[in-house]
Short mmCIF file of C-alpha atoms in Angstrom, two decimals:
data_model
loop_
_atom_site.label_atom_id
_atom_site.label_comp_id
_atom_site.label_asym_id
_atom_site.label_seq_id
_atom_site.Cartn_x
_atom_site.Cartn_y
_atom_site.Cartn_z
CA MET A 1 -30.57 9.82 1.65
CA ASN A 2 -30.74 7.73 -1.42
CA GLU A 3 -28.21 5.34 0.20
CA ASN A 4 -31.04 4.20 2.45
CA LYS A 5 -32.19 2.28 -0.64
CA TYR A 6 -29.33 -0.12 -0.24
CA PRO A 7 -30.61 -3.57 1.88
CA LEU A 8 -30.18 -3.15 5.63
CA VAL A 9 -28.27 -5.85 7.20
CA THR A 10 -29.01 -6.31 11.00
CA TYR A 11 -27.91 -9.99 11.64
CA HIS A 12 -24.34 -10.92 12.60
CA ARG A 13 -24.61 -14.36 10.75
CA ASP A 14 -25.71 -12.61 7.44
CA PRO A 15 -23.61 -13.79 4.55
CA ARG A 16 -23.07 -10.18 3.42
CA PHE A 17 -21.67 -9.35 6.89
CA LEU A 18 -19.39 -12.37 6.97
CA THR A 19 -17.95 -11.58 3.79
CA LEU A 20 -16.92 -8.17 5.29
CA ARG A 21 -15.66 -9.86 8.39
CA SER A 22 -13.59 -12.63 6.33
CA LEU A 23 -11.69 -9.88 4.29
CA GLN A 24 -10.14 -9.04 7.58
CA THR A 25 -7.93 -12.12 7.53
CA PRO A 26 -4.77 -12.47 5.35
CA GLN A 27 -6.29 -16.15 4.39
CA ASN A 28 -9.54 -14.89 2.82
CA ARG A 29 -7.93 -11.88 1.10
CA SER A 30 -5.53 -14.28 -0.62
CA ARG A 31 -8.07 -16.75 -1.50
CA THR A 32 -10.57 -14.33 -3.03
CA GLY A 33 -8.26 -11.64 -4.40
CA LEU A 34 -10.47 -9.00 -2.57
CA CYS A 35 -9.81 -6.80 0.27
CA ILE A 36 -11.67 -4.24 2.58
CA ILE A 37 -11.05 -0.59 2.78
CA GLU A 38 -12.81 1.90 5.05
CA GLY A 39 -12.98 5.69 5.39
CA ILE A 40 -13.99 8.64 3.23
CA ARG A 41 -10.36 9.45 2.24
CA HIS A 42 -9.64 5.85 1.22
CA VAL A 43 -12.94 5.42 -0.86
CA ALA A 44 -12.50 8.56 -2.52
CA ARG A 45 -8.94 7.76 -3.53
CA ALA A 46 -9.98 4.36 -4.85
CA VAL A 47 -12.61 6.25 -7.06
CA GLU A 48 -10.20 8.92 -8.14
CA HIS A 49 -7.90 6.21 -9.27
CA ASN A 50 -10.24 3.81 -10.85
CA ALA A 51 -9.95 0.98 -8.32
CA PRO A 52 -11.70 -1.91 -8.92
CA ILE A 53 -14.60 -1.48 -6.57
CA GLU A 54 -16.84 -4.53 -6.03
CA SER A 55 -19.39 -3.20 -3.33
CA VAL A 56 -19.83 -0.61 -0.74
CA PHE A 57 -21.02 -0.58 2.79
CA LEU A 58 -22.57 2.23 4.83
CA GLU A 59 -23.87 3.20 8.27
CA PRO A 60 -25.75 6.54 7.33
CA SER A 61 -26.15 7.57 10.91
CA VAL A 62 -22.45 7.84 11.18
CA LEU A 63 -21.68 8.85 7.59
CA SER A 64 -22.34 12.69 8.56
CA ASN A 65 -19.47 14.20 6.48
CA LEU A 66 -21.20 15.99 3.43
CA PHE A 67 -18.21 14.97 0.98
CA GLY A 68 -18.77 11.49 2.30
CA ARG A 69 -22.42 11.31 1.44
CA LYS A 70 -22.02 12.80 -1.99
CA LEU A 71 -19.34 10.06 -2.39
CA ALA A 72 -21.89 7.26 -1.42
CA ARG A 73 -24.35 9.11 -3.84
CA ARG A 74 -21.92 8.85 -6.79
CA LEU A 75 -21.17 5.30 -6.18
CA ARG A 76 -24.83 4.37 -6.03
CA LYS A 77 -25.50 6.46 -9.15
CA ARG A 78 -22.60 4.44 -10.85
CA GLY A 79 -24.45 1.28 -9.96
CA VAL A 80 -22.21 -0.06 -7.29
CA PRO A 81 -23.91 -2.65 -5.22
CA GLY A 82 -23.95 -2.00 -1.55
CA ILE A 83 -25.54 -2.65 1.84
CA ARG A 84 -26.21 -0.78 4.90
CA LEU A 85 -25.16 -2.06 8.45
CA SER A 86 -26.96 -1.72 11.51
CA HIS A 87 -25.04 0.50 13.98
CA GLN A 88 -24.22 -2.45 16.03
CA LEU A 89 -22.76 -4.45 13.18
CA TYR A 90 -20.78 -1.47 11.96
CA LEU A 91 -19.22 -1.04 15.22
CA ASP A 92 -18.43 -4.66 15.17
CA LEU A 93 -16.71 -4.40 11.95
CA THR A 94 -14.85 -1.29 11.88
CA LEU A 95 -11.21 -1.09 12.95
CA ALA A 96 -11.28 2.78 12.56
CA THR A 97 -10.15 5.03 15.55
CA GLU A 98 -12.65 7.51 14.39
CA PRO A 99 -15.28 5.62 12.23
CA GLN A 100 -16.85 7.48 9.17
CA GLY A 101 -19.47 5.46 8.16
CA ILE A 102 -18.33 4.20 4.71
CA GLY A 103 -16.15 1.62 3.47
CA ALA A 104 -15.84 -0.76 0.34
CA ILE A 105 -14.71 -4.07 -1.02
CA LEU A 106 -12.18 -3.93 -3.52
CA ARG A 107 -10.50 -6.30 -6.05
CA GLN A 108 -6.78 -6.34 -5.34
CA LYS A 109 -4.89 -4.87 -8.11
CA TRP A 110 -1.35 -6.19 -9.03
CA THR A 111 0.77 -5.67 -12.04
CA SER A 112 2.48 -8.71 -13.77
CA LEU A 113 6.29 -8.59 -13.54
CA ASP A 114 6.24 -9.39 -17.28
CA GLU A 115 4.52 -5.77 -17.91
CA VAL A 116 7.03 -3.81 -16.02
CA ARG A 117 9.48 -1.61 -17.73
CA ALA A 118 11.88 0.78 -16.24
CA ARG A 119 12.13 4.12 -17.60
CA PRO A 120 15.71 5.48 -17.89
CA ASN A 121 15.62 7.71 -14.59
CA SER A 122 12.81 5.90 -12.70
CA LEU A 123 13.02 5.07 -8.99
CA TRP A 124 11.65 2.06 -7.63
CA LEU A 125 11.05 0.37 -4.07
CA ALA A 126 11.21 -3.34 -3.13
CA VAL A 127 10.16 -4.59 0.39
CA GLU A 128 11.02 -7.91 1.88
CA SER A 129 9.53 -9.29 5.25
CA ILE A 130 8.05 -6.18 6.71
CA GLU A 131 6.50 -7.31 10.04
CA SER A 132 4.26 -4.36 10.85
CA PRO A 133 1.32 -3.61 8.62
CA GLY A 134 1.62 -0.05 9.89
CA ASN A 135 5.35 0.37 8.76
CA LEU A 136 4.50 -1.21 5.38
CA GLY A 137 1.64 1.28 4.82
CA THR A 138 3.99 4.32 5.65
CA ILE A 139 6.53 2.93 3.27
CA ILE A 140 4.20 2.65 0.42
CA ARG A 141 2.83 6.22 1.34
CA THR A 142 6.39 7.46 1.44
CA ALA A 143 7.16 5.85 -1.97
CA GLU A 144 4.38 7.81 -3.58
CA ALA A 145 5.90 11.14 -2.07
CA ALA A 146 9.30 10.54 -3.26
CA GLY A 147 8.01 9.72 -6.80
CA ALA A 148 8.47 6.22 -6.88
CA SER A 149 7.48 4.15 -9.95
CA GLY A 150 6.28 1.15 -7.97
CA VAL A 151 6.64 -1.23 -5.24
CA PHE A 152 7.81 -4.80 -5.51
CA VAL A 153 6.43 -7.06 -2.83
CA LEU A 154 9.13 -9.82 -2.40
CA SER A 155 7.65 -11.91 0.30
CA PRO A 156 4.14 -13.47 1.23
CA ASP A 157 4.05 -11.95 4.64
CA CYS A 158 4.11 -8.39 3.34
CA ASP A 159 0.50 -7.58 2.52
CA PRO A 160 -0.18 -4.23 1.28
CA TYR A 161 -4.01 -4.98 1.47
CA ASP A 162 -4.05 -5.87 5.22
CA PRO A 163 -6.69 -3.22 6.62
CA ALA A 164 -4.00 -1.56 8.86
CA THR A 165 -1.44 -1.18 5.96
CA VAL A 166 -4.41 0.36 3.92
CA ARG A 167 -4.93 2.82 6.61
CA ALA A 168 -1.41 3.88 6.94
CA THR A 169 -1.04 4.28 3.17
CA MET A 170 -3.40 7.32 3.66
CA GLY A 171 -4.90 6.49 -0.02
CA SER A 172 -1.43 6.39 -1.54
CA LEU A 173 -2.05 2.31 -2.16
CA PHE A 174 -4.33 3.25 -5.08
CA SER A 175 -1.71 5.27 -6.97
CA GLN A 176 1.12 2.92 -6.83
CA MET A 177 1.91 0.15 -9.12
CA LEU A 178 2.27 -3.04 -7.06
CA VAL A 179 4.19 -6.05 -8.03
CA LYS A 180 4.30 -9.38 -6.33
CA CYS A 181 7.44 -11.70 -7.00
CA SER A 182 9.92 -13.56 -5.56
CA PRO A 183 13.41 -12.27 -4.70
CA SER A 184 15.06 -14.08 -7.61
CA GLU A 185 12.43 -13.00 -10.15
CA PHE A 186 13.00 -9.46 -8.85
CA THR A 187 16.66 -9.72 -9.37
CA CYS A 188 16.56 -11.06 -12.76
CA TRP A 189 13.95 -8.26 -13.79
CA ALA A 190 16.41 -5.61 -12.24
CA LYS A 191 19.30 -7.02 -14.04
CA SER A 192 17.71 -7.41 -17.44
CA ASN A 193 16.30 -3.81 -17.14
CA GLY A 194 19.53 -2.19 -16.12
CA VAL A 195 18.21 -1.28 -12.83
CA ALA A 196 20.71 -0.64 -10.08
CA ILE A 197 19.63 -2.39 -6.73
CA VAL A 198 20.33 -0.38 -3.67
CA ALA A 199 20.14 -2.27 -0.35
CA SER A 200 19.96 -0.78 3.02
CA SER A 201 21.67 -2.56 5.74
CA PRO A 202 23.48 -1.43 9.07
CA ALA A 203 26.44 -3.33 7.98
CA GLY A 204 26.53 -1.44 4.90
CA LEU A 205 30.09 -0.26 3.66
CA MET A 206 28.90 3.21 2.36
CA ASP A 207 27.25 6.10 3.90
CA TYR A 208 23.86 6.53 2.04
CA LYS A 209 24.90 10.33 1.07
CA ALA A 210 28.42 9.29 -0.07
CA LEU A 211 26.78 7.24 -3.08
CA HIS A 212 26.50 8.61 -6.46
CA TYR A 213 23.17 6.84 -7.29
CA ARG A 214 22.66 5.88 -10.75
CA PHE A 215 19.19 5.57 -12.37
CA PRO A 216 17.05 3.68 -13.04
CA SER A 217 17.33 2.36 -9.52
CA VAL A 218 15.48 0.47 -6.97
CA LEU A 219 15.69 0.67 -3.07
CA VAL A 220 15.29 -2.63 -1.22
CA ILE A 221 14.20 -2.52 2.41
CA GLY A 222 14.22 -5.59 4.58
CA SER A 223 12.62 -6.97 8.03
CA GLU A 224 12.75 -4.57 11.00
CA LYS A 225 14.23 -7.56 12.85
CA ARG A 226 16.21 -9.48 10.53
CA GLY A 227 17.16 -7.05 7.75
CA LEU A 228 17.45 -8.29 4.23
CA SER A 229 18.09 -11.79 3.30
CA ASP A 230 21.55 -12.96 2.20
CA GLN A 231 20.15 -13.53 -1.17
CA LEU A 232 19.11 -9.76 -1.71
CA LEU A 233 22.24 -8.59 -0.11
CA GLU A 234 24.53 -10.52 -2.25
CA ALA A 235 22.44 -9.45 -5.44
CA ALA A 236 22.77 -5.71 -4.54
CA ASP A 237 24.88 -3.39 -6.65
CA PHE A 238 25.25 -1.19 -3.70
CA VAL A 239 24.67 -1.75 0.06
CA VAL A 240 24.32 1.53 1.98
CA ARG A 241 24.02 2.43 5.64
CA ILE A 242 22.57 5.32 7.52
CA PRO A 243 25.07 6.66 10.02
CA LEU A 244 23.52 6.60 13.63
CA HIS A 245 24.50 8.60 16.66
CA GLY A 246 24.04 7.94 20.38
CA GLU A 247 23.71 4.12 21.41
CA CYS A 248 21.10 3.53 18.59
CA ASP A 249 21.93 0.49 16.56
CA SER A 250 18.93 0.57 14.28
CA ILE A 251 16.10 2.87 13.18
CA ASN A 252 12.36 2.07 12.17
CA ALA A 253 12.01 0.52 8.55
CA ALA A 254 9.77 3.21 7.61
CA VAL A 255 11.92 6.10 8.63
CA ALA A 256 14.91 4.43 6.93
CA SER A 257 12.95 3.93 3.81
CA GLY A 258 11.93 7.68 3.98
CA VAL A 259 15.54 9.05 4.48
CA LEU A 260 16.83 6.75 1.56
CA LEU A 261 14.09 7.52 -0.85
CA PHE A 262 14.25 11.13 -0.61
CA GLU A 263 17.95 11.10 -1.07
CA MET A 264 17.89 9.32 -4.08
CA ALA A 265 14.86 11.41 -5.48
CA SER A 266 16.91 14.39 -4.68
CA GLN A 267 19.81 13.03 -6.54
CA ARG A 268 17.50 12.20 -9.35
CA VAL A 269 16.29 15.61 -9.68
CA ILE A 270 19.96 17.09 -9.72
CA GLN A 271 21.11 14.42 -12.40
CA THR A 272 18.12 15.27 -14.62
CA LEU A 273 18.62 19.07 -14.33
CA SER A 274 22.26 18.84 -15.18
CA SER A 275 21.74 16.63 -18.08
CA GLY A 276 19.26 19.12 -19.37
CA SER A 277 16.59 16.36 -19.86
#
């Protein structure tokens, strides 16, 4: 296997291994602007979307999948630097339930707010203070599935490059435009671009299906525990709720995002067809 030409790292204090470990913490991801991804699907999607791959790491005895081996060879032929980890170091590093023997260090990719333009019928998503990395990753994945043009990240505690978030996106992270900004900057962008802000809240006055959404539009989802901040609720053009039955007073933020995004996407299709555009 040609990937064996990569240098072998066996010592847990080796700086190359310590770099991998350090990117599992939010402080070092923020400081370096890098992140770590793992698994064949994630590395393949990163390559497919021309994500800025800095280096790869492998454990050849675990990398038994034929496609994964071809992927590793492809990266090596492209001149991407890499290392092999000893079996024990790889097990110490991996967070995957079923390790696949391949991962990479990527440079985080953010789009400046100044570069973002809203097409007439576009649909967007904004997230504020989502506590669960798994929920955030599922929300990003759902945004891609619903045809969202991009995701605004409105608080520093939302980290789409957290390893658990990356895994939950199932590769959707690399196809989404990510924009990091403050709630006030986001609100100014929406108003200046004629984008309707739709907030989700259990206290919303309108059933989400009763609203005739106008586009371009952005759905704003808040914290699982606290919901949206007063600032964003006040800035919203519409505040909708999802009616609940039984004794439930709330639903998972990722589930709520899916329900609302697909309703909005469905109405967008209908409006596009009816306008003949």
